[in-house]
């Protein structure tokens, strides 16, 4: 059995145990204005920030910025003007969604990422298969750095979760940046204050 | 013979392309610097990452067991493969068991190392690489030349030509925006119709039994979430002890790789989708052997960011294919001899030992020192290039005899002055792509003697 063979070889060849660092031996960067920093970084990586006072503004914004008549869906309750997503039996049927609106648990200033879990995206593929992704985020949840982020995540139990930072992109052709590789071509974050 | 020198010569025939390649990779190195400088604790982060990986390697046995136990509890099927061949067979068995002949695959350097595509093609399985750069080299029937930027050796006109031939884009169109859009449509059809997705793994967490995949394109997620069976392939050194350690590695990875603050997607896979099968293949393929070499085990800390390649003065001018190994550049040159000392004996010599690779490495691997140590091991084992061995013997003989040394120096300077074509010719490897310097009138020894008078 290869399992036993590999484990035996590892045990034989691994050096004497060296301990883990005792916590962070340094103070990670903390921003004076995490919301501003988050907005700057997200904009720098191709995302868009829209400040709103109420979720009732969302549908209007999307309908003026994306093609009216296409399929706009949301997994959130109480978003007037948007179709509440009914999960199809085959997730492939989600192809063709123009705009999907989801919610993120929190954001991270240092890299413009938001944390989303399977629970809120309903189906794992939704934030990837849509042509445009929109996310509702409470600015009060924005953290400065990734150490704070994982402290917050802690032992959270999820089947799937992801940090998403901006629209999908590639620079594989001569290092020319193109937004919209396989996933969403744009990412709009609604900061709900 | 195919080796780094002969393959570099081929790459160097197109001077304009070499210059473009050199400058582009250096530009990415500069982006890495800018990103790193924005984090005041950057050096502490590197040190911590290095220590976490050292802890992992020195307790790998227990972490592997812990990971297996937690992954199984999460509903993941865990496989163990001693070598490339067994890895490929495990994947193939899953496919035949489910009668699947067409699959999608996102980036995985491990599957490149195992030559999985070639293996599956021979069995009649159609594999589509879904990372744009990897799809491009796949259409060109080439291997990736860089672990992060697979087709960095290609010009957009060549890509336009490939897409015209295989995807039916208009002839002569080489616009990156247009070509990317064409690839998006071409590959979306594959995501929608293929039942099995293979992915790599960036980090696997012992404490939780989950694994993380980082991409910018979203291709790993599109493949995995739309598949009935997801097979994730990883080397056993991809483990890290705890979920919280991801904070350290995710801060370092993309900044080191491309200068981005983080990749667009950092996807955490913990349990299979309802109705889906999720497999992990844990692969050794020489890693336990490398773990047993005290001088070289640090190489297993690598998180595959590619920073050492972008900064390397040799890699930038010789191209990734000159390393004739799945992983090129400085890190490839210290990993490859462990796989096959004879075949890759040339690689540790493909370096100036300038140390730039070690300076940018996010997990502080002593890459240039390992290159130097591999040279000694390879020479002792009789694998150093024959011409170099002969030349070194002559040099050692000359340096150990002061009289002969002085005579040889004088003779050399006389020949260079009076019969320059003796050194300025094709037979002298130092003359390639270089002008020989003007010979000095006297040696340092002669000058020193005169000054002492």
Coordinates of C-alpha atoms in Angstrom, one line a residue, chain B:
Chain B
X1 CA 22.2 16.7 -26.5
X2 CA 19.3 18.7 -25.2
X3 CA 20.3 20.7 -22.2
X4 CA 19.9 24.2 -20.7
X5 CA 22.8 25.5 -22.9
X6 CA 21.5 24.2 -26.2
X7 CA 17.9 25.1 -25.4
X8 CA 18.9 28.7 -24.4
X9 CA 20.7 29.1 -27.7
X10 CA 17.5 28.3 -29.5
X11 CA 15.5 30.8 -27.5
X12 CA 18.3 33.4 -27.9
X13 CA 18.1 33.3 -31.7
X14 CA 15.2 35.8 -31.6
X15 CA 16.9 38.7 -29.9
X16 CA 13.8 40.9 -29.9
X17 CA 11.7 38.3 -28.2
X18 CA 14.4 37.6 -25.6
X19 CA 14.5 41.3 -24.8
X20 CA 10.7 41.5 -24.5
X21 CA 10.7 38.4 -22.3
X22 CA 13.5 39.8 -20.1
X23 CA 11.8 43.2 -19.7
X24 CA 8.3 41.9 -19.1
X25 CA 9.4 39.5 -16.3
X26 CA 11.5 42.3 -14.7
X27 CA 8.4 44.5 -14.8
X28 CA 6.5 41.9 -12.9
X29 CA 9.4 41.7 -10.4
X30 CA 9.0 45.5 -9.9
X31 CA 5.3 45.1 -9.4
X32 CA 6.1 42.5 -6.7
X33 CA 8.5 45.0 -5.0
X34 CA 5.8 47.7 -5.0
X35 CA 3.3 45.4 -3.4
X36 CA 5.7 44.1 -0.8
X37 CA 6.8 47.7 0.2
X38 CA 3.2 48.5 1.1
X39 CA 3.3 46.0 3.8
X40 CA 5.6 47.2 6.6
X41 CA 5.7 43.7 8.2
X42 CA 6.7 42.0 4.9
X43 CA 9.9 40.6 6.2
X44 CA 8.3 39.3 9.4
X45 CA 5.6 37.6 7.2
X46 CA 8.3 35.9 5.2
X47 CA 10.0 34.7 8.3
X48 CA 6.7 33.4 9.8
X49 CA 5.8 31.6 6.5
X50 CA 9.2 29.9 6.5
X51 CA 8.8 28.8 10.1
X52 CA 5.3 27.5 9.6
X53 CA 6.5 25.5 6.6
X54 CA 9.5 24.2 8.7
X55 CA 7.1 23.1 11.4
X56 CA 5.0 21.4 8.7
X57 CA 7.9 19.5 7.1
X58 CA 9.3 18.4 10.5
X59 CA 5.9 17.0 11.5
X60 CA 4.6 16.0 8.1
X61 CA 3.8 12.5 9.1
X62 CA 1.3 13.6 11.8
X63 CA -0.1 16.4 9.7
X64 CA -0.8 14.0 6.8
X65 CA -2.7 11.7 9.1
X66 CA -4.6 14.6 10.7
X67 CA -5.5 16.0 7.2
X68 CA -6.7 12.5 6.0
X69 CA -8.9 12.0 9.1
X70 CA -10.5 15.4 8.8
X71 CA -10.9 15.2 5.0
X72 CA -12.6 11.8 5.3
X73 CA -14.9 13.2 8.0
X74 CA -15.8 16.0 5.5
X75 CA -16.9 13.4 3.0
X76 CA -13.8 13.7 0.8
X77 CA -12.3 10.5 -0.8
X78 CA -8.5 10.5 -0.1
X79 CA -6.0 8.6 -2.4
X80 CA -2.3 8.2 -1.9
X81 CA 0.2 8.0 -4.8
X82 CA 3.8 7.0 -4.4
X83 CA 4.8 8.3 -7.8
X84 CA 3.6 10.0 -11.0
X85 CA 2.5 6.7 -12.5
X86 CA 0.3 5.8 -9.6
X87 CA -1.2 9.3 -9.5
X88 CA -2.1 9.0 -13.2
X89 CA -3.6 5.6 -12.7
X90 CA -5.7 6.8 -9.8
X91 CA -7.2 9.6 -11.9
X92 CA -7.7 7.2 -14.8
X93 CA -9.5 4.7 -12.7
X94 CA -11.9 7.2 -11.4
X95 CA -12.7 8.2 -15.0
X96 CA -13.2 4.7 -16.3
X97 CA -15.3 3.7 -13.3
X98 CA -17.6 6.6 -14.2
X99 CA -17.3 6.1 -18.0
X100 CA -16.0 9.6 -18.5
X101 CA -13.9 10.4 -21.6
X102 CA -14.0 14.2 -21.6
X103 CA -12.8 16.3 -18.7
X104 CA -11.7 19.9 -17.8
X105 CA -8.6 20.7 -15.8
X106 CA -7.5 23.9 -14.1
X107 CA -3.9 24.7 -13.4
X108 CA -1.9 22.1 -11.5
X109 CA 1.9 22.0 -11.7
X110 CA 1.7 18.6 -10.1
X111 CA -0.2 17.1 -13.0
X112 CA 2.4 18.7 -15.3
X113 CA 5.1 17.1 -13.3
X114 CA 3.3 13.7 -13.6
X115 CA 2.6 14.2 -17.4
X116 CA -1.0 13.5 -16.7
X117 CA -2.3 15.0 -20.0
X118 CA 0.0 12.9 -22.1
X119 CA -1.0 9.8 -20.1
X120 CA -4.7 10.4 -20.4
X121 CA -4.4 11.3 -24.1
X122 CA -2.9 7.9 -24.8
X123 CA -5.9 6.3 -23.1
X124 CA -8.2 8.3 -25.3
X125 CA -9.3 10.8 -22.7
X126 CA -9.9 14.3 -23.9
X127 CA -8.5 16.8 -21.4
X128 CA -9.2 20.6 -21.9
X129 CA -6.9 22.9 -19.9
X130 CA -9.1 25.8 -18.8
X131 CA -6.6 28.4 -17.6
X132 CA -6.2 30.7 -20.6
X133 CA -2.4 30.5 -20.7
X134 CA -2.5 26.8 -20.3
X135 CA -5.1 26.4 -23.0
X136 CA -2.9 28.5 -25.4
X137 CA 0.2 26.3 -24.8
X138 CA -2.1 23.2 -25.1
X139 CA -3.3 24.3 -28.5
X140 CA 0.3 25.0 -29.5
X141 CA 1.2 21.5 -28.3
X142 CA 3.8 22.9 -25.9
X143 CA 4.4 22.8 -22.1
X144 CA 3.9 25.9 -19.9
X145 CA 7.1 27.9 -19.7
X146 CA 6.3 29.5 -16.4
X147 CA 4.4 28.2 -13.4
X148 CA 2.2 31.4 -13.1
X149 CA 2.4 32.7 -16.6
X150 CA 2.2 29.6 -18.8
X151 CA 2.5 31.3 -22.2
X152 CA 4.8 34.2 -21.3
X153 CA 7.1 33.1 -24.1
X154 CA 4.4 33.7 -26.8
X155 CA 3.6 36.8 -28.7
X156 CA 0.0 37.9 -29.2
X157 CA 0.2 37.4 -33.0
X158 CA 1.1 33.7 -32.5
X159 CA -1.9 33.4 -30.1
X160 CA -4.1 35.0 -32.7
X161 CA -2.9 32.6 -35.3
X162 CA -3.6 29.6 -32.9
X163 CA -7.1 30.9 -32.2
X164 CA -7.8 31.4 -35.8
X165 CA -6.8 27.8 -36.5
X166 CA -8.5 26.1 -33.6
X167 CA -11.3 28.5 -32.5
X168 CA -12.2 30.1 -35.8
X169 CA -11.4 33.7 -34.8
X170 CA -10.7 36.1 -37.8
X171 CA -7.3 35.8 -39.3
X172 CA -4.8 38.4 -38.2
X173 CA -6.8 39.5 -35.1
X174 CA -4.3 39.6 -32.2
X175 CA -6.2 41.8 -29.8
X176 CA -5.9 40.4 -26.2
X177 CA -9.4 41.6 -25.3
X178 CA -10.9 40.0 -28.3
X179 CA -9.0 36.7 -28.0
X180 CA -9.8 36.4 -24.3
X181 CA -13.5 36.9 -25.1
X182 CA -13.3 34.2 -27.7
X183 CA -11.6 31.8 -25.2
X184 CA -14.3 32.6 -22.6
X185 CA -17.0 31.5 -25.0
X186 CA -15.0 28.4 -26.1
X187 CA -14.3 27.3 -22.6
X188 CA -17.7 28.1 -21.1
X189 CA -19.1 25.4 -23.4
X190 CA -16.6 22.9 -21.9
X191 CA -17.5 23.9 -18.3
X192 CA -21.2 23.3 -19.2
X193 CA -20.8 19.9 -20.8
X194 CA -18.0 18.1 -18.9
X195 CA -18.7 16.0 -15.8
X196 CA -15.3 15.7 -14.3
X197 CA -13.0 18.5 -13.2
X198 CA -9.4 18.2 -12.1
X199 CA -7.8 21.0 -10.1
X200 CA -4.6 21.6 -8.3
X201 CA -4.3 22.6 -4.7
X202 CA -2.5 25.7 -3.3
X203 CA -2.9 24.9 0.4
X204 CA -4.4 22.0 2.3
X205 CA -5.2 22.5 6.0
X206 CA -4.5 19.6 8.4
X207 CA -6.7 21.0 11.2
X208 CA -9.8 21.2 9.0
X209 CA -9.3 18.8 6.1
X210 CA -10.2 21.6 3.6
X211 CA -8.1 22.9 0.8
X212 CA -7.7 26.2 -0.9
X213 CA -7.3 27.0 -4.7
X214 CA -6.2 30.5 -5.8
X215 CA -7.0 31.7 -9.3
X216 CA -7.7 35.0 -11.1
X217 CA -9.7 33.7 -13.9
X218 CA -12.3 31.7 -11.9
X219 CA -11.7 28.6 -14.0
X220 CA -11.0 26.2 -11.1
X221 CA -14.4 27.2 -9.6
X222 CA -16.3 27.0 -12.8
X223 CA -14.9 23.5 -13.4
X224 CA -15.3 22.2 -9.9
X225 CA -18.8 23.6 -9.1
X226 CA -20.3 22.4 -12.4
X227 CA -18.9 18.9 -12.2
X228 CA -20.3 15.7 -10.9
X229 CA -16.8 14.6 -9.8
X230 CA -14.0 16.9 -8.6
X231 CA -10.5 15.5 -8.4
X232 CA -7.9 17.7 -6.6
X233 CA -4.3 16.7 -7.0
X234 CA -1.6 17.8 -4.6
X235 CA 2.0 17.1 -3.5
X236 CA 2.2 16.1 0.1
X237 CA 4.2 19.3 0.9
X238 CA 1.2 21.5 0.2
X239 CA -0.1 21.0 3.7
X240 CA -0.2 23.7 6.4
X241 CA -1.1 23.1 10.0
X242 CA -4.0 25.5 10.7
X243 CA -6.7 27.5 8.9
X244 CA -5.4 30.7 10.5
X245 CA -2.0 30.2 8.8
X246 CA -3.7 30.9 5.5
X247 CA -3.6 34.6 6.5
X248 CA 0.1 34.5 6.3
X249 CA 0.3 32.6 3.0
X250 CA -2.5 34.4 1.2
X251 CA -0.8 37.8 2.0
X252 CA 2.4 36.6 0.5
X253 CA 1.4 34.5 -2.5
X254 CA -0.2 36.9 -5.0
X255 CA 2.0 39.8 -4.0
X256 CA 5.1 37.7 -4.7
X257 CA 3.7 36.3 -7.9
X258 CA 2.2 39.2 -9.8
X259 CA 2.2 42.1 -7.4
X260 CA -1.6 41.8 -6.8
X261 CA -2.8 42.2 -3.2
X262 CA -4.5 38.8 -3.5
X263 CA -5.8 36.6 -6.3
X264 CA -9.3 37.3 -7.4
X265 CA -10.5 34.0 -5.9
X266 CA -9.2 32.2 -2.9
X267 CA -11.7 29.3 -2.8
X268 CA -11.9 27.1 0.3
X269 CA -13.2 23.6 -0.4
X270 CA -14.3 21.7 2.7
X271 CA -17.1 19.3 1.7
X272 CA -18.4 18.0 -1.6
X273 CA -21.4 19.6 -3.1
X274 CA -24.6 17.6 -2.5
X275 CA -24.6 14.7 -5.0
X276 CA -21.0 15.4 -6.0
X277 CA -17.9 13.2 -5.5
X278 CA -14.8 15.0 -4.2
X279 CA -11.5 13.3 -4.4
X280 CA -8.0 14.3 -3.2
X281 CA -4.9 12.6 -4.5
X282 CA -1.9 13.0 -2.2
X283 CA 1.3 12.5 -4.2
X284 CA 4.9 11.7 -3.1
X285 CA 6.8 11.4 -6.3
X286 CA 10.2 12.0 -4.8
X287 CA 9.1 14.4 -2.1
X288 CA 10.0 12.1 0.8
X289 CA 13.4 11.6 -0.7
X290 CA 14.0 15.3 -0.9
X291 CA 12.7 15.6 2.7
X292 CA 15.5 13.2 3.7
X293 CA 18.2 15.5 2.2
X294 CA 19.1 18.1 4.9
X295 CA 20.7 20.4 2.3
X296 CA 17.7 20.4 0.0
X297 CA 14.6 19.8 2.1
X298 CA 13.9 23.5 2.3
X299 CA 12.9 23.4 -1.3
X300 CA 9.7 21.7 -0.2
X301 CA 8.5 24.9 1.4
X302 CA 7.8 26.4 -2.1
X303 CA 4.3 27.8 -2.6
X304 CA 4.8 28.1 -6.4
X305 CA 4.6 31.9 -6.7
X306 CA 7.2 32.2 -9.5
X307 CA 9.0 35.2 -8.0
X308 CA 12.4 33.5 -8.3
X309 CA 11.8 33.1 -12.0
X310 CA 10.7 36.7 -12.6
X311 CA 13.9 38.0 -10.9
X312 CA 16.4 35.5 -12.3
X313 CA 18.8 37.0 -14.9
X314 CA 19.3 33.6 -16.4
X315 CA 15.6 32.6 -16.6
X316 CA 14.6 36.0 -18.1
X317 CA 17.0 35.5 -20.9
X318 CA 16.9 31.8 -21.5
X319 CA 13.1 31.2 -21.2
X320 CA 11.2 28.5 -19.3
X321 CA 11.5 25.8 -21.9
X322 CA 15.3 25.8 -21.5
X323 CA 14.9 24.1 -18.2
X324 CA 13.2 21.0 -19.9
X325 CA 11.3 20.4 -16.6
X326 CA 7.7 21.1 -15.6
X327 CA 8.9 23.6 -13.0
X328 CA 11.5 26.0 -14.5
X329 CA 13.7 28.7 -13.1
X330 CA 15.8 28.6 -10.0
X331 CA 13.3 26.6 -7.9
X332 CA 12.9 24.1 -10.7
X333 CA 16.7 23.8 -10.9
X334 CA 16.8 22.6 -7.2
X335 CA 13.7 20.4 -7.4
X336 CA 14.5 18.6 -10.7
X337 CA 17.8 16.9 -9.8
X338 CA 15.9 15.2 -7.0
X339 CA 13.6 13.6 -9.6
X340 CA 16.5 12.5 -11.9
X341 CA 20.1 13.5 -11.2
X342 CA 21.4 12.5 -14.6
X343 CA 18.7 14.1 -16.7
X344 CA 18.7 17.4 -14.8
X345 CA 22.4 17.7 -14.0
X346 CA 22.7 20.8 -16.2
X347 CA 20.1 22.8 -14.3
X348 CA 22.0 23.8 -11.1
X349 CA 24.7 25.2 -13.4
X350 CA 22.1 27.4 -15.1
X351 CA 22.6 30.2 -12.6
X352 CA 24.9 33.1 -11.8
X353 CA 24.4 32.4 -8.0
X354 CA 23.6 36.1 -7.6
X355 CA 21.1 35.3 -4.9
X356 CA 18.2 37.4 -6.2
X357 CA 16.0 34.3 -6.1
X358 CA 16.6 33.8 -2.3
X359 CA 16.0 37.5 -1.7
X360 CA 12.5 37.5 -3.1
X361 CA 11.3 34.0 -2.0
X362 CA 8.3 34.5 0.2
X363 CA 9.1 31.4 2.3
X364 CA 12.9 32.2 2.5
X365 CA 14.2 29.1 0.6
X366 CA 18.0 29.4 0.3
X367 CA 17.7 28.8 -3.4
X368 CA 21.1 30.0 -4.6
X369 CA 22.9 28.1 -1.8
X370 CA 21.1 25.0 -2.8
X371 CA 22.1 25.5 -6.4
X372 CA 25.7 25.7 -5.3
X373 CA 25.3 22.6 -3.1
X374 CA 23.7 20.6 -6.0
X375 CA 26.7 21.4 -8.2
X376 CA 28.9 19.7 -5.6
X377 CA 26.7 16.7 -5.3
X378 CA 26.3 16.3 -9.0
X379 CA 30.1 16.7 -9.6
X380 CA 30.8 14.1 -6.9
X381 CA 28.3 11.7 -8.4
X382 CA 30.0 12.2 -11.8
X383 CA 27.1 14.1 -13.5
X384 CA 28.8 17.4 -14.2
X385 CA 29.2 18.3 -17.9
X386 CA 32.3 16.7 -19.4
X387 CA 33.8 19.9 -20.9
X388 CA 33.3 21.7 -17.7
X389 CA 35.0 18.9 -15.7
X390 CA 38.0 19.0 -18.1
X391 CA 38.3 22.7 -17.9
X392 CA 38.0 22.7 -14.1
X393 CA 40.8 20.2 -13.9
X394 CA 43.1 22.3 -16.1
X395 CA 42.2 25.3 -14.0
X396 CA 42.9 23.6 -10.7
X397 CA 46.3 22.4 -12.0
X398 CA 47.2 25.8 -13.1
X399 CA 46.1 27.6 -10.0
X400 CA 48.1 25.2 -7.8
X401 CA 51.4 25.9 -9.6
X402 CA 52.4 29.6 -9.3
X403 CA 55.0 29.4 -12.0
X404 CA 52.7 27.8 -14.5
X405 CA 49.9 30.3 -13.5
X406 CA 52.2 33.3 -14.2
X407 CA 53.3 31.8 -17.5
X408 CA 49.8 31.0 -18.6
X409 CA 48.6 34.5 -17.8
X410 CA 51.4 36.0 -19.8
X411 CA 50.8 33.7 -22.7
X412 CA 47.1 34.4 -22.6
X413 CA 47.6 38.1 -22.7
X414 CA 50.1 37.8 -25.6
X415 CA 47.7 35.7 -27.6
X416 CA 44.8 38.0 -27.1
X417 CA 46.8 41.0 -28.2
X418 CA 48.6 39.4 -31.1
X419 CA 46.4 36.6 -32.4
X420 CA 42.9 37.7 -31.2
X421 CA 41.0 35.3 -33.4
X422 CA 42.3 32.5 -31.2
X423 CA 39.9 33.5 -28.5
X424 CA 37.4 35.5 -30.5
X425 CA 35.9 32.5 -32.2
X426 CA 32.9 30.2 -32.0
X427 CA 34.9 27.5 -30.1
X428 CA 35.2 29.7 -27.1
X429 CA 31.9 29.6 -25.2
X430 CA 32.7 32.9 -23.5
X431 CA 32.7 34.6 -26.9
X432 CA 29.0 33.8 -27.6
X433 CA 26.8 36.9 -27.3
X434 CA 29.9 38.7 -25.9
X435 CA 32.9 40.7 -27.0
X436 CA 36.1 39.6 -25.3
X437 CA 37.6 42.4 -23.2
X438 CA 40.9 44.1 -24.2
X439 CA 43.8 42.2 -22.5
X440 CA 45.5 44.1 -19.7
X441 CA 49.2 45.1 -20.3
X442 CA 50.3 43.5 -17.1
X443 CA 48.9 41.2 -14.5
X444 CA 47.8 42.3 -11.0
X445 CA 50.9 40.4 -9.7
X446 CA 53.2 42.3 -11.9
X447 CA 51.6 45.6 -11.1
X448 CA 51.8 44.9 -7.3
X449 CA 55.4 44.0 -7.5
X450 CA 56.2 47.2 -9.3
X451 CA 54.2 49.3 -6.8
X452 CA 56.0 47.7 -3.8
X453 CA 59.4 48.8 -5.2

